[in-house]
Each structure stands twice: as structure tokens, then as C-alpha cells.
PDB file of C-alpha atoms and ligand atoms in Angstrom:
ATOM      1  CA  UNK H   1      71.949  82.530 114.770  1.00 76.00           C
ATOM      2  CA  UNK H   2      73.378  82.245 118.304  1.00 92.00           C
ATOM      3  CA  UNK H   3      75.542  84.750 119.927  1.00 95.00           C
ATOM      4  CA  UNK H   4      79.405  84.645 120.651  1.00 95.00           C
ATOM      5  CA  UNK H   5      81.599  86.460 122.323  1.00 94.00           C
ATOM      6  CA  UNK H   6      82.775  88.457 119.341  1.00 96.00           C
ATOM      7  CA  UNK H   7      79.432  89.197 117.818  1.00 97.00           C
ATOM      8  CA  UNK H   8      75.501  89.098 118.685  1.00 97.00           C
ATOM      9  CA  UNK H   9      73.000  87.511 117.058  1.00 97.00           C
ATOM     10  CA  UNK H  10      70.530  89.837 114.724  1.00 97.00           C
ATOM     11  CA  UNK H  11      67.849  88.273 117.215  1.00 97.00           C
ATOM     12  CA  UNK H  12      69.583  89.741 120.333  1.00 98.00           C
ATOM     13  CA  UNK H  13      70.565  92.897 119.323  1.00 98.00           C
ATOM     14  CA  UNK H  14      66.816  93.790 117.481  1.00 98.00           C
ATOM     15  CA  UNK H  15      65.154  92.648 120.773  1.00 98.00           C
ATOM     16  CA  UNK H  16      67.593  94.915 122.706  1.00 98.00           C
ATOM     17  CA  UNK H  17      66.656  97.939 120.859  1.00 98.00           C
ATOM     18  CA  UNK H  18      63.051  96.636 120.169  1.00 98.00           C
ATOM     19  CA  UNK H  19      62.174  96.185 123.954  1.00 98.00           C
ATOM     20  CA  UNK H  20      64.783  98.436 124.975  1.00 98.00           C
ATOM     21  CA  UNK H  21      63.598 101.903 123.006  1.00 98.00           C
ATOM     22  CA  UNK H  22      59.684 100.531 123.574  1.00 98.00           C
ATOM     23  CA  UNK H  23      60.301 100.853 127.229  1.00 98.00           C
ATOM     24  CA  UNK H  24      62.027 104.409 127.437  1.00 98.00           C
ATOM     25  CA  UNK H  25      58.804 105.365 125.308  1.00 98.00           C
ATOM     26  CA  UNK H  26      56.549 103.908 127.788  1.00 98.00           C
ATOM     27  CA  UNK H  27      58.194 105.606 130.499  1.00 98.00           C
ATOM     28  CA  UNK H  28      57.679 108.849 128.969  1.00 98.00           C
ATOM     29  CA  UNK H  29      54.641 108.125 127.891  1.00 98.00           C
ATOM     30  CA  UNK H  30      53.376 106.666 131.251  1.00 98.00           C
ATOM     31  CA  UNK H  31      54.604 109.490 133.191  1.00 98.00           C
ATOM     32  CA  UNK H  32      53.324 112.188 130.743  1.00 98.00           C
ATOM     33  CA  UNK H  33      49.704 110.992 131.116  1.00 98.00           C
ATOM     34  CA  UNK H  34      49.876 110.524 134.321  1.00 97.00           C
ATOM     35  CA  UNK H  35      50.797 113.973 135.575  1.00 98.00           C
ATOM     36  CA  UNK H  36      48.813 115.713 132.958  1.00 98.00           C
ATOM     37  CA  UNK H  37      45.902 113.613 133.480  1.00 97.00           C
ATOM     38  CA  UNK H  38      45.622 112.816 129.813  1.00 98.00           C
ATOM     39  CA  UNK H  39      42.964 110.163 129.978  1.00 95.00           C
ATOM     40  CA  UNK H  40      42.837 109.905 126.217  1.00 97.00           C
ATOM     41  CA  UNK H  41      46.225 108.744 126.550  1.00 98.00           C
ATOM     42  CA  UNK H  42      45.828 105.511 128.608  1.00 97.00           C
ATOM     43  CA  UNK H  43      44.126 103.143 125.835  1.00 97.00           C
ATOM     44  CA  UNK H  44      47.230 103.782 123.524  1.00 98.00           C
ATOM     45  CA  UNK H  45      49.560 103.231 126.387  1.00 98.00           C
ATOM     46  CA  UNK H  46      48.170  99.867 127.606  1.00 98.00           C
ATOM     47  CA  UNK H  47      47.405  98.685 123.683  1.00 98.00           C
ATOM     48  CA  UNK H  48      51.539  99.378 123.027  1.00 98.00           C
ATOM     49  CA  UNK H  49      51.798  97.814 126.628  1.00 98.00           C
ATOM     50  CA  UNK H  50      49.838  94.741 125.807  1.00 98.00           C
ATOM     51  CA  UNK H  51      51.895  94.173 122.761  1.00 98.00           C
ATOM     52  CA  UNK H  52      55.235  94.592 124.095  1.00 98.00           C
ATOM     53  CA  UNK H  53      54.655  91.835 126.727  1.00 98.00           C
ATOM     54  CA  UNK H  54      54.908  88.499 124.327  1.00 98.00           C
ATOM     55  CA  UNK H  55      58.091  90.341 122.285  1.00 98.00           C
ATOM     56  CA  UNK H  56      59.697  90.891 125.956  1.00 98.00           C
ATOM     57  CA  UNK H  57      58.721  87.122 126.940  1.00 98.00           C
ATOM     58  CA  UNK H  58      60.302  85.996 123.477  1.00 98.00           C
ATOM     59  CA  UNK H  59      63.399  88.096 124.686  1.00 98.00           C
ATOM     60  CA  UNK H  60      63.750  86.978 127.965  1.00 98.00           C
ATOM     61  CA  UNK H  61      63.951  83.048 126.513  1.00 98.00           C
ATOM     62  CA  UNK H  62      65.973  84.161 123.819  1.00 98.00           C
ATOM     63  CA  UNK H  63      67.951  85.777 126.637  1.00 97.00           C
ATOM     64  CA  UNK H  64      68.193  82.571 128.957  1.00 96.00           C
ATOM     65  CA  UNK H  65      69.117  80.397 125.927  1.00 95.00           C
ATOM     66  CA  UNK H  66      72.009  81.857 124.717  1.00 95.00           C
ATOM     67  CA  UNK H  67      73.265  83.390 128.090  1.00 95.00           C
ATOM     68  CA  UNK H  68      74.336  86.826 128.721  1.00 96.00           C
ATOM     69  CA  UNK H  69      76.975  88.571 126.789  1.00 95.00           C
ATOM     70  CA  UNK H  70      80.410  87.561 127.674  1.00 94.00           C
ATOM     71  CA  UNK H  71      82.464  91.098 129.353  1.00 93.00           C
ATOM     72  CA  UNK H  72      84.924  92.502 126.585  1.00 95.00           C
ATOM     73  CA  UNK H  73      86.809  94.300 129.498  1.00 93.00           C
ATOM     74  CA  UNK H  74      88.061  93.137 132.898  1.00 90.00           C
ATOM     75  CA  UNK H  75      86.229  95.850 135.433  1.00 91.00           C
ATOM     76  CA  UNK H  76      87.025  93.814 138.962  1.00 94.00           C
ATOM     77  CA  UNK H  77      84.070  91.650 140.664  1.00 95.00           C
ATOM     78  CA  UNK H  78      82.156  94.865 141.888  1.00 96.00           C
ATOM     79  CA  UNK H  79      81.376  96.779 138.481  1.00 95.00           C
ATOM     80  CA  UNK H  80      80.674  93.141 136.959  1.00 94.00           C
ATOM     81  CA  UNK H  81      78.082  92.608 139.563  1.00 96.00           C
ATOM     82  CA  UNK H  82      76.415  95.849 139.339  1.00 96.00           C
ATOM     83  CA  UNK H  83      76.210  95.735 135.697  1.00 96.00           C
ATOM     84  CA  UNK H  84      74.725  92.110 135.707  1.00 96.00           C
ATOM     85  CA  UNK H  85      72.339  93.201 138.723  1.00 98.00           C
ATOM     86  CA  UNK H  86      71.399  95.790 136.475  1.00 98.00           C
ATOM     87  CA  UNK H  87      70.623  93.542 133.299  1.00 98.00           C
ATOM     88  CA  UNK H  88      68.533  91.151 135.561  1.00 98.00           C
ATOM     89  CA  UNK H  89      66.661  94.199 136.738  1.00 98.00           C
ATOM     90  CA  UNK H  90      66.291  95.617 133.240  1.00 98.00           C
ATOM     91  CA  UNK H  91      64.906  92.245 132.013  1.00 98.00           C
ATOM     92  CA  UNK H  92      62.955  91.291 134.677  1.00 98.00           C
ATOM     93  CA  UNK H  93      60.985  94.944 134.487  1.00 98.00           C
ATOM     94  CA  UNK H  94      60.168  94.228 130.847  1.00 98.00           C
ATOM     95  CA  UNK H  95      57.937  91.624 132.046  1.00 98.00           C
ATOM     96  CA  UNK H  96      56.915  93.152 135.267  1.00 98.00           C
ATOM     97  CA  UNK H  97      55.687  96.394 133.781  1.00 98.00           C
ATOM     98  CA  UNK H  98      53.342  95.194 131.441  1.00 98.00           C
ATOM     99  CA  UNK H  99      52.080  92.412 133.385  1.00 98.00           C
ATOM    100  CA  UNK H 100      51.366  94.961 136.399  1.00 98.00           C
ATOM    101  CA  UNK H 101      49.442  97.654 134.256  1.00 98.00           C
ATOM    102  CA  UNK H 102      47.377  94.795 132.561  1.00 98.00           C
ATOM    103  CA  UNK H 103      46.493  93.180 136.133  1.00 98.00           C
ATOM    104  CA  UNK H 104      45.712  96.915 137.488  1.00 98.00           C
ATOM    105  CA  UNK H 105      43.705  97.881 134.786  1.00 98.00           C
ATOM    106  CA  UNK H 106      41.609  94.766 134.214  1.00 98.00           C
ATOM    107  CA  UNK H 107      41.185  93.760 138.056  1.00 98.00           C
ATOM    108  CA  UNK H 108      40.606  97.287 138.416  1.00 98.00           C
ATOM    109  CA  UNK H 109      37.663  97.156 136.242  1.00 97.00           C
ATOM    110  CA  UNK H 110      38.816  99.323 133.754  1.00 96.00           C
ATOM    111  CA  UNK H 111      39.212  96.843 131.010  1.00 95.00           C
ATOM    112  CA  UNK H 112      42.089  95.848 128.570  1.00 97.00           C
ATOM    113  CA  UNK H 113      42.118  96.971 125.508  1.00 97.00           C
ATOM    114  CA  UNK H 114      44.502  96.384 122.208  1.00 98.00           C
ATOM    115  CA  UNK H 115      43.884  99.226 119.835  1.00 97.00           C
ATOM    116  CA  UNK H 116      40.232  99.442 119.661  1.00 95.00           C
ATOM    117  CA  UNK H 117      40.089  95.350 120.899  1.00 97.00           C
ATOM    118  CA  UNK H 118      38.024  94.859 123.783  1.00 96.00           C
ATOM    119  CA  UNK H 119      40.641  91.754 125.424  1.00 97.00           C
ATOM    120  CA  UNK H 120      38.727  92.359 128.981  1.00 97.00           C
ATOM    121  CA  UNK H 121      35.616  94.335 129.093  1.00 96.00           C
ATOM    122  CA  UNK H 122      35.256  97.342 131.754  1.00 95.00           C
ATOM    123  CA  UNK H 123      33.346  96.470 134.667  1.00 97.00           C
ATOM    124  CA  UNK H 124      30.905  99.640 135.278  1.00 95.00           C
ATOM    125  CA  UNK H 125      29.709 100.657 138.574  1.00 95.00           C
ATOM    126  CA  UNK H 126      25.783 100.858 138.325  1.00 94.00           C
ATOM    127  CA  UNK H 127      25.628 102.941 141.484  1.00 95.00           C
ATOM    128  CA  UNK H 128      28.360 105.315 140.003  1.00 92.00           C
ATOM    129  CA  UNK H 129      27.698 105.912 136.047  1.00 86.00           C
ATOM    130  CA  UNK H 130      31.135 106.291 134.346  1.00 87.00           C
ATOM    131  CA  UNK H 131      33.186 104.855 137.408  1.00 92.00           C
ATOM    132  CA  UNK H 132      34.625 101.537 137.459  1.00 95.00           C
ATOM    133  CA  UNK H 133      34.113  98.707 139.806  1.00 97.00           C
ATOM    134  CA  UNK H 134      37.336  96.814 140.649  1.00 97.00           C
ATOM    135  CA  UNK H 135      36.946  93.123 141.092  1.00 97.00           C
ATOM    136  CA  UNK H 136      39.701  93.484 143.604  1.00 97.00           C
ATOM    137  CA  UNK H 137      40.738  96.318 144.760  1.00 97.00           C
ATOM    138  CA  UNK H 138      43.723  94.939 146.917  1.00 98.00           C
ATOM    139  CA  UNK H 139      45.360  93.360 143.843  1.00 98.00           C
ATOM    140  CA  UNK H 140      44.552  96.180 141.624  1.00 98.00           C
ATOM    141  CA  UNK H 141      46.222  98.234 144.187  1.00 98.00           C
ATOM    142  CA  UNK H 142      49.046  95.709 144.568  1.00 98.00           C
ATOM    143  CA  UNK H 143      49.655  95.811 140.993  1.00 98.00           C
ATOM    144  CA  UNK H 144      49.797  99.806 140.749  1.00 98.00           C
ATOM    145  CA  UNK H 145      52.120 100.226 143.179  1.00 98.00           C
ATOM    146  CA  UNK H 146      54.165  97.423 141.865  1.00 98.00           C
ATOM    147  CA  UNK H 147      54.009  99.507 138.325  1.00 98.00           C
ATOM    148  CA  UNK H 148      54.832 102.652 139.545  1.00 98.00           C
ATOM    149  CA  UNK H 149      57.788 101.393 142.090  1.00 98.00           C
ATOM    150  CA  UNK H 150      59.285  99.186 139.256  1.00 98.00           C
ATOM    151  CA  UNK H 151      58.754 101.934 136.645  1.00 98.00           C
ATOM    152  CA  UNK H 152      60.941 104.393 139.260  1.00 98.00           C
ATOM    153  CA  UNK H 153      63.720 101.623 139.815  1.00 98.00           C
ATOM    154  CA  UNK H 154      63.832 101.105 135.838  1.00 98.00           C
ATOM    155  CA  UNK H 155      64.616 105.050 135.584  1.00 98.00           C
ATOM    156  CA  UNK H 156      67.806 104.705 137.987  1.00 98.00           C
ATOM    157  CA  UNK H 157      69.145 101.229 136.781  1.00 98.00           C
ATOM    158  CA  UNK H 158      68.493 102.469 133.131  1.00 98.00           C
ATOM    159  CA  UNK H 159      70.847 105.886 133.888  1.00 98.00           C
ATOM    160  CA  UNK H 160      73.522 103.192 135.733  1.00 97.00           C
ATOM    161  CA  UNK H 161      72.905 101.061 132.346  1.00 98.00           C
ATOM    162  CA  UNK H 162      73.639 103.763 129.989  1.00 98.00           C
ATOM    163  CA  UNK H 163      76.213 105.154 132.080  1.00 97.00           C
ATOM    164  CA  UNK H 164      78.067 101.651 131.960  1.00 97.00           C
ATOM    165  CA  UNK H 165      77.830 101.736 128.127  1.00 97.00           C
ATOM    166  CA  UNK H 166      79.307 104.936 127.476  1.00 98.00           C
ATOM    167  CA  UNK H 167      82.059 104.346 129.997  1.00 97.00           C
ATOM    168  CA  UNK H 168      83.140 101.171 127.971  1.00 97.00           C
ATOM    169  CA  UNK H 169      82.729 103.054 124.714  1.00 97.00           C
ATOM    170  CA  UNK H 170      84.847 106.078 125.505  1.00 97.00           C
ATOM    171  CA  UNK H 171      86.749 105.295 128.413  1.00 96.00           C
ATOM    172  CA  UNK H 172      87.168 101.077 127.785  1.00 95.00           C
ATOM    173  CA  UNK H 173      87.348 101.791 124.420  1.00 95.00           C
ATOM    174  CA  UNK H 174      86.321  98.026 123.761  1.00 94.00           C
ATOM    175  CA  UNK H 175      83.202  96.988 121.528  1.00 95.00           C
ATOM    176  CA  UNK H 176      80.331  96.553 124.173  1.00 97.00           C
ATOM    177  CA  UNK H 177      78.291  99.306 122.574  1.00 98.00           C
ATOM    178  CA  UNK H 178      79.447  98.214 118.653  1.00 98.00           C
ATOM    179  CA  UNK H 179      78.710  94.302 119.640  1.00 98.00           C
ATOM    180  CA  UNK H 180      75.085  95.638 120.715  1.00 98.00           C
ATOM    181  CA  UNK H 181      74.669  97.624 117.268  1.00 98.00           C
ATOM    182  CA  UNK H 182      75.407  94.647 115.424  1.00 97.00           C
ATOM    183  CA  UNK H 183      79.209  94.584 115.095  1.00 97.00           C
ATOM    184  CA  UNK H 184      81.712  92.125 114.878  1.00 96.00           C
ATOM    185  CA  UNK H 185      84.306  93.084 117.977  1.00 93.00           C
TER     186      UNK H 185
HETATM  187  C1  HEM U   1      69.868 103.945 125.184  1.00 56.94           C
HETATM  188  C2  HEM U   1      69.562 103.171 125.596  1.00 56.94           C
HETATM  189  C3  HEM U   1      70.424 102.318 126.074  1.00 56.94           C
HETATM  190  C4  HEM U   1      71.600 101.905 125.626  1.00 56.94           C
HETATM  191  C5  HEM U   1      72.981 102.951 125.066  1.00 56.94           C
HETATM  192  C6  HEM U   1      71.813 100.448 126.076  1.00 56.94           C
HETATM  193  C7  HEM U   1      73.322  99.502 125.570  1.00 56.94           C
HETATM  194  C8  HEM U   1      73.649  98.286 125.992  1.00 56.94           C
HETATM  195  C9  HEM U   1      74.959  97.577 125.616  1.00 56.94           C
HETATM  196  C10 HEM U   1      75.713  98.499 125.112  1.00 56.94           C
HETATM  197  C11 HEM U   1      74.553  96.320 126.363  1.00 56.94           C
HETATM  198  C12 HEM U   1      75.605  95.507 126.060  1.00 56.94           C
HETATM  199  C13 HEM U   1      76.251  95.149 127.377  1.00 56.94           C
HETATM  200  C14 HEM U   1      77.193  93.980 127.341  1.00 56.94           C
HETATM  201  O1  HEM U   1      77.477  93.380 126.608  1.00 56.94           O
HETATM  202  O2  HEM U   1      77.337  93.382 128.561  1.00 56.94           O
HETATM  203  C15 HEM U   1      73.456  96.341 126.762  1.00 56.94           C
HETATM  204  C16 HEM U   1      72.621  94.952 127.065  1.00 56.94           C
HETATM  205  C17 HEM U   1      71.410  94.821 127.790  1.00 56.94           C
HETATM  206  N1  HEM U   1      70.651  95.972 127.587  1.00 56.94           N
HETATM  207 FE1  HEM U   1      70.753  98.037 127.096  1.00 56.94          FE
HETATM  208  N2  HEM U   1      70.763  99.704 126.240  1.00 56.94           N
HETATM  209  C18 HEM U   1      70.172 100.661 126.679  1.00 56.94           C
HETATM  210  C19 HEM U   1      68.371 100.525 126.794  1.00 56.94           C
HETATM  211  C20 HEM U   1      68.302  99.248 127.193  1.00 56.94           C
HETATM  212  C21 HEM U   1      66.944  99.317 128.303  1.00 56.94           C
HETATM  213  C22 HEM U   1      65.698 100.577 128.172  1.00 56.94           C
HETATM  214  C23 HEM U   1      66.809  98.078 128.481  1.00 56.94           C
HETATM  215  C24 HEM U   1      65.688  97.341 129.353  1.00 56.94           C
HETATM  216  C25 HEM U   1      64.455  97.782 129.451  1.00 56.94           C
HETATM  217  C26 HEM U   1      68.163  97.263 128.524  1.00 56.94           C
HETATM  218  C27 HEM U   1      68.294  96.010 128.718  1.00 56.94           C
HETATM  219  C28 HEM U   1      69.564  95.597 128.461  1.00 56.94           C
HETATM  220  C29 HEM U   1      69.703  93.912 129.121  1.00 56.94           C
HETATM  221  C30 HEM U   1      68.776  93.223 129.358  1.00 56.94           C
HETATM  222  C31 HEM U   1      71.134  93.872 128.393  1.00 56.94           C
HETATM  223  C32 HEM U   1      72.052  92.639 128.842  1.00 56.94           C
HETATM  224  C33 HEM U   1      71.909  91.708 127.315  1.00 56.94           C
HETATM  225  C34 HEM U   1      70.751  91.620 126.675  1.00 56.94           C
HETATM  226  O3  HEM U   1      69.820  90.758 127.523  1.00 56.94           O
HETATM  227  O4  HEM U   1      70.509  92.020 125.559  1.00 56.94           O
HETATM  228  N3  HEM U   1      68.762  98.397 127.766  1.00 56.94           N
HETATM  229  N4  HEM U   1      72.397  97.438 126.394  1.00 56.94           N
HETATM  230  C1  HEM U   2      55.230  97.878 128.898  1.00 56.94           C
HETATM  231  C2  HEM U   2      55.504  98.494 129.699  1.00 56.94           C
HETATM  232  C3  HEM U   2      54.929  99.623 130.572  1.00 56.94           C
HETATM  233  C4  HEM U   2      55.809 100.900 131.146  1.00 56.94           C
HETATM  234  C5  HEM U   2      57.338 100.772 131.088  1.00 56.94           C
HETATM  235  C6  HEM U   2      54.854 101.769 131.905  1.00 56.94           C
HETATM  236  C7  HEM U   2      55.285 102.858 132.318  1.00 56.94           C
HETATM  237  C8  HEM U   2      54.224 103.430 132.856  1.00 56.94           C
HETATM  238  C9  HEM U   2      54.509 104.540 133.740  1.00 56.94           C
HETATM  239  C10 HEM U   2      56.123 104.993 134.130  1.00 56.94           C
HETATM  240  C11 HEM U   2      53.435 105.569 134.280  1.00 56.94           C
HETATM  241  C12 HEM U   2      53.588 106.448 135.096  1.00 56.94           C
HETATM  242  C13 HEM U   2      53.791 106.090 136.567  1.00 56.94           C
HETATM  243  C14 HEM U   2      52.613 106.301 137.649  1.00 56.94           C
HETATM  244  O1  HEM U   2      51.822 105.161 137.583  1.00 56.94           O
HETATM  245  O2  HEM U   2      52.271 107.159 138.228  1.00 56.94           O
HETATM  246  C15 HEM U   2      52.374 104.302 134.190  1.00 56.94           C
HETATM  247  C16 HEM U   2      51.130 104.325 134.233  1.00 56.94           C
HETATM  248  C17 HEM U   2      50.009 103.616 134.106  1.00 56.94           C
HETATM  249  N1  HEM U   2      50.698 102.388 132.882  1.00 56.94           N
HETATM  250 FE1  HEM U   2      51.910 101.989 132.518  1.00 56.94          FE
HETATM  251  N2  HEM U   2      53.420 101.260 131.684  1.00 56.94           N
HETATM  252  C18 HEM U   2      54.032 100.015 130.725  1.00 56.94           C
HETATM  253  C19 HEM U   2      52.959  99.256 130.451  1.00 56.94           C
HETATM  254  C20 HEM U   2      50.872  99.096 130.750  1.00 56.94           C
HETATM  255  C21 HEM U   2      50.371  98.581 130.681  1.00 56.94           C
HETATM  256  C22 HEM U   2      50.325  96.941 129.780  1.00 56.94           C
HETATM  257  C23 HEM U   2      48.837  98.941 131.077  1.00 56.94           C
HETATM  258  C24 HEM U   2      47.796  98.403 131.127  1.00 56.94           C
HETATM  259  C25 HEM U   2      47.252  97.213 130.102  1.00 56.94           C
HETATM  260  C26 HEM U   2      49.373 100.357 131.886  1.00 56.94           C
HETATM  261  C27 HEM U   2      48.938 100.877 132.206  1.00 56.94           C
HETATM  262  C28 HEM U   2      49.160 102.051 133.360  1.00 56.94           C
HETATM  263  C29 HEM U   2      47.596 102.895 133.733  1.00 56.94           C
HETATM  264  C30 HEM U   2      46.587 102.644 134.007  1.00 56.94           C
HETATM  265  C31 HEM U   2      48.500 103.716 134.267  1.00 56.94           C
HETATM  266  C32 HEM U   2      48.186 105.033 134.934  1.00 56.94           C
HETATM  267  C33 HEM U   2      48.005 104.862 136.426  1.00 56.94           C
HETATM  268  C34 HEM U   2      47.771 106.155 137.142  1.00 56.94           C
HETATM  269  O3  HEM U   2      46.821 106.577 136.533  1.00 56.94           O
HETATM  270  O4  HEM U   2      47.910 106.397 138.622  1.00 56.94           O
HETATM  271  N3  HEM U   2      51.016 100.360 131.494  1.00 56.94           N
HETATM  272  N4  HEM U   2      53.072 103.403 133.160  1.00 56.94           N
END
């Protein structure tokens, strides 16, 4: 059940790909709906994000209990530091993205939906029908900034992360990628 140097548990592998691919999909959906003002997609984006949060919390708990996977190649201090920093940024972002999104929506007066359910209701502005009234513009604005900045940071470090996975597979020819696909190395 627990991770070993030779084999990662099914839980670790499943959580990595489930949360990882969901985050990649949400980055694409978020950028698409934002750039195209596709407001009909907002509730879908929010609902998927709300579902991701508890799974990401479980993933962080599981990773801390299991410690980080041991390196299979000796990459030197600098590269190992970068890889480790990238892992920390990515895993923290799996919490920060849904939390900042939920806070920006709920505190911004737009409510918090979950596939048709209303977890937190909208706060309509009586003076401006059809508009939402923020409970706290400052907190909603801060959460919005966080959502955008962390999204951009994730895109950059994710490219490093994927480059690292390819490097280990193609250049080092060690089992780093295969181990994350559930194989024994
Ligand atoms: C196509 C995309 C991806 C590939 C090919 C990939 C590949 C890998 C590989 C091979 C490892 C093992 C590294 C090691 O043993 O040291 C790993 C670990 C990790 N990856 Fe990814 N990954 C991808 C996407 C993501 C995404 C989107 C996230 C987070 C948002 C993420 C977060 C992590 C974290 C935190 C670890 C550390 C081990 C763990 O917690 O499971 N990865 N990834
Ligand atoms: C789970 C991970 C999530 C990821 C990776 C993600 C990613 C993104 C990205 C890349 C954008 C476009 C960047 C921008 O704001 O300019 C965006 C926008 C947005 N996200 Fe998320 N998001 C996530 C979760 C959530 C959640 C849980 C909510 C709300 C409950 C949410 C609400 C929003 C809203 C309202 C926007 C549009 C902001 C605007 O119109 O400027 N997101 N998201």
C-alpha cells in the first residue's frame, strides 16, 4: 500500500494522474472561457474545481505521509533542488487553485455552484439587477489575483516538470516515468 523506492503505490499513481490531468484540463478550460468570455462554461469550471479540492487534499496528505519518491539518478544538487521545488509548487497549487477560485466566486458575490446545487448562493445587487454584489471586494480581488498568478506559475513549472520526466526517460533511461505509471523499477 505504501510507496517504496522501487514501486509507487496504486494510490500515489492514481492520485498523481487523476489530479494532474484534471488540473491541466482546468487550466485549458479556465483560459478558454476567460479569453472567449464563455460565461456558460463558468459553472462547469467552478463545479469541477470544487470536486478537485477534497481529492487534492487527500493527495497532499498521502504525499506527506509517504514522503517524496526517491531519486533514481544522481542529477547533482542543483537539478534535484529544482525538481523538488517544482514538486512543492505543483502540489501546493493543487490546493491553492481551487481554494482561490472558490473564495473569489463566493466572496465576490457570484456564489459557489456544484453541478446544479447551490453550495453558496449568489448575492444579487438590488441597484444593478443581473449583477452580483461582492461580500468583500478586497478579499475577492486578492483571490482573483492569486488564481491568475498561480495559474501562470503552474504553466511555467509544469513545462519544467514534463521536461524533467522526458529527460529521465530519454537521457538517463531510468525508471522515473515508468515508476509513475505504476511499474516496478
Ligand atoms: C503530462 C504531464 C505530467 C507528467 C508526464 C508527469 C510526470 C511525473 C513523474 C514521472 C513523476 C515522478 C517524479 C519522481 O519520481 O521524482 C511525477 C511526480 C510528481 N508530479 Fe507529475 N507529471 C505530469 C503532470 C503533473 C501535474 C499537472 C501536476 C500537478 C499539478 C504534477 C505533480 C507532481 C508531483 C507533486 C509529483 C511528486 C510525486 C507525487 O506527489 O506524486 N504532475 N510527475
Ligand atoms: C481546480 C483547479 C483550477 C484551475 C487549474 C483553474 C484555472 C483557471 C484559469 C487558468 C483561469 C483563467 C485565468 C484568469 O483568471 O485569467 C481561471 C479562471 C477562473 N476560475 Fe478557475 N481554476 C480552478 C478552480 C476554480 C474554482 C474551484 C473556481 C470557483 C469555484 C474557479 C473560478 C474561476 C473563475 C470565476 C474564473 C474567471 C475569472 C475571470 O473571469 O477573470 N476556478 N481558472
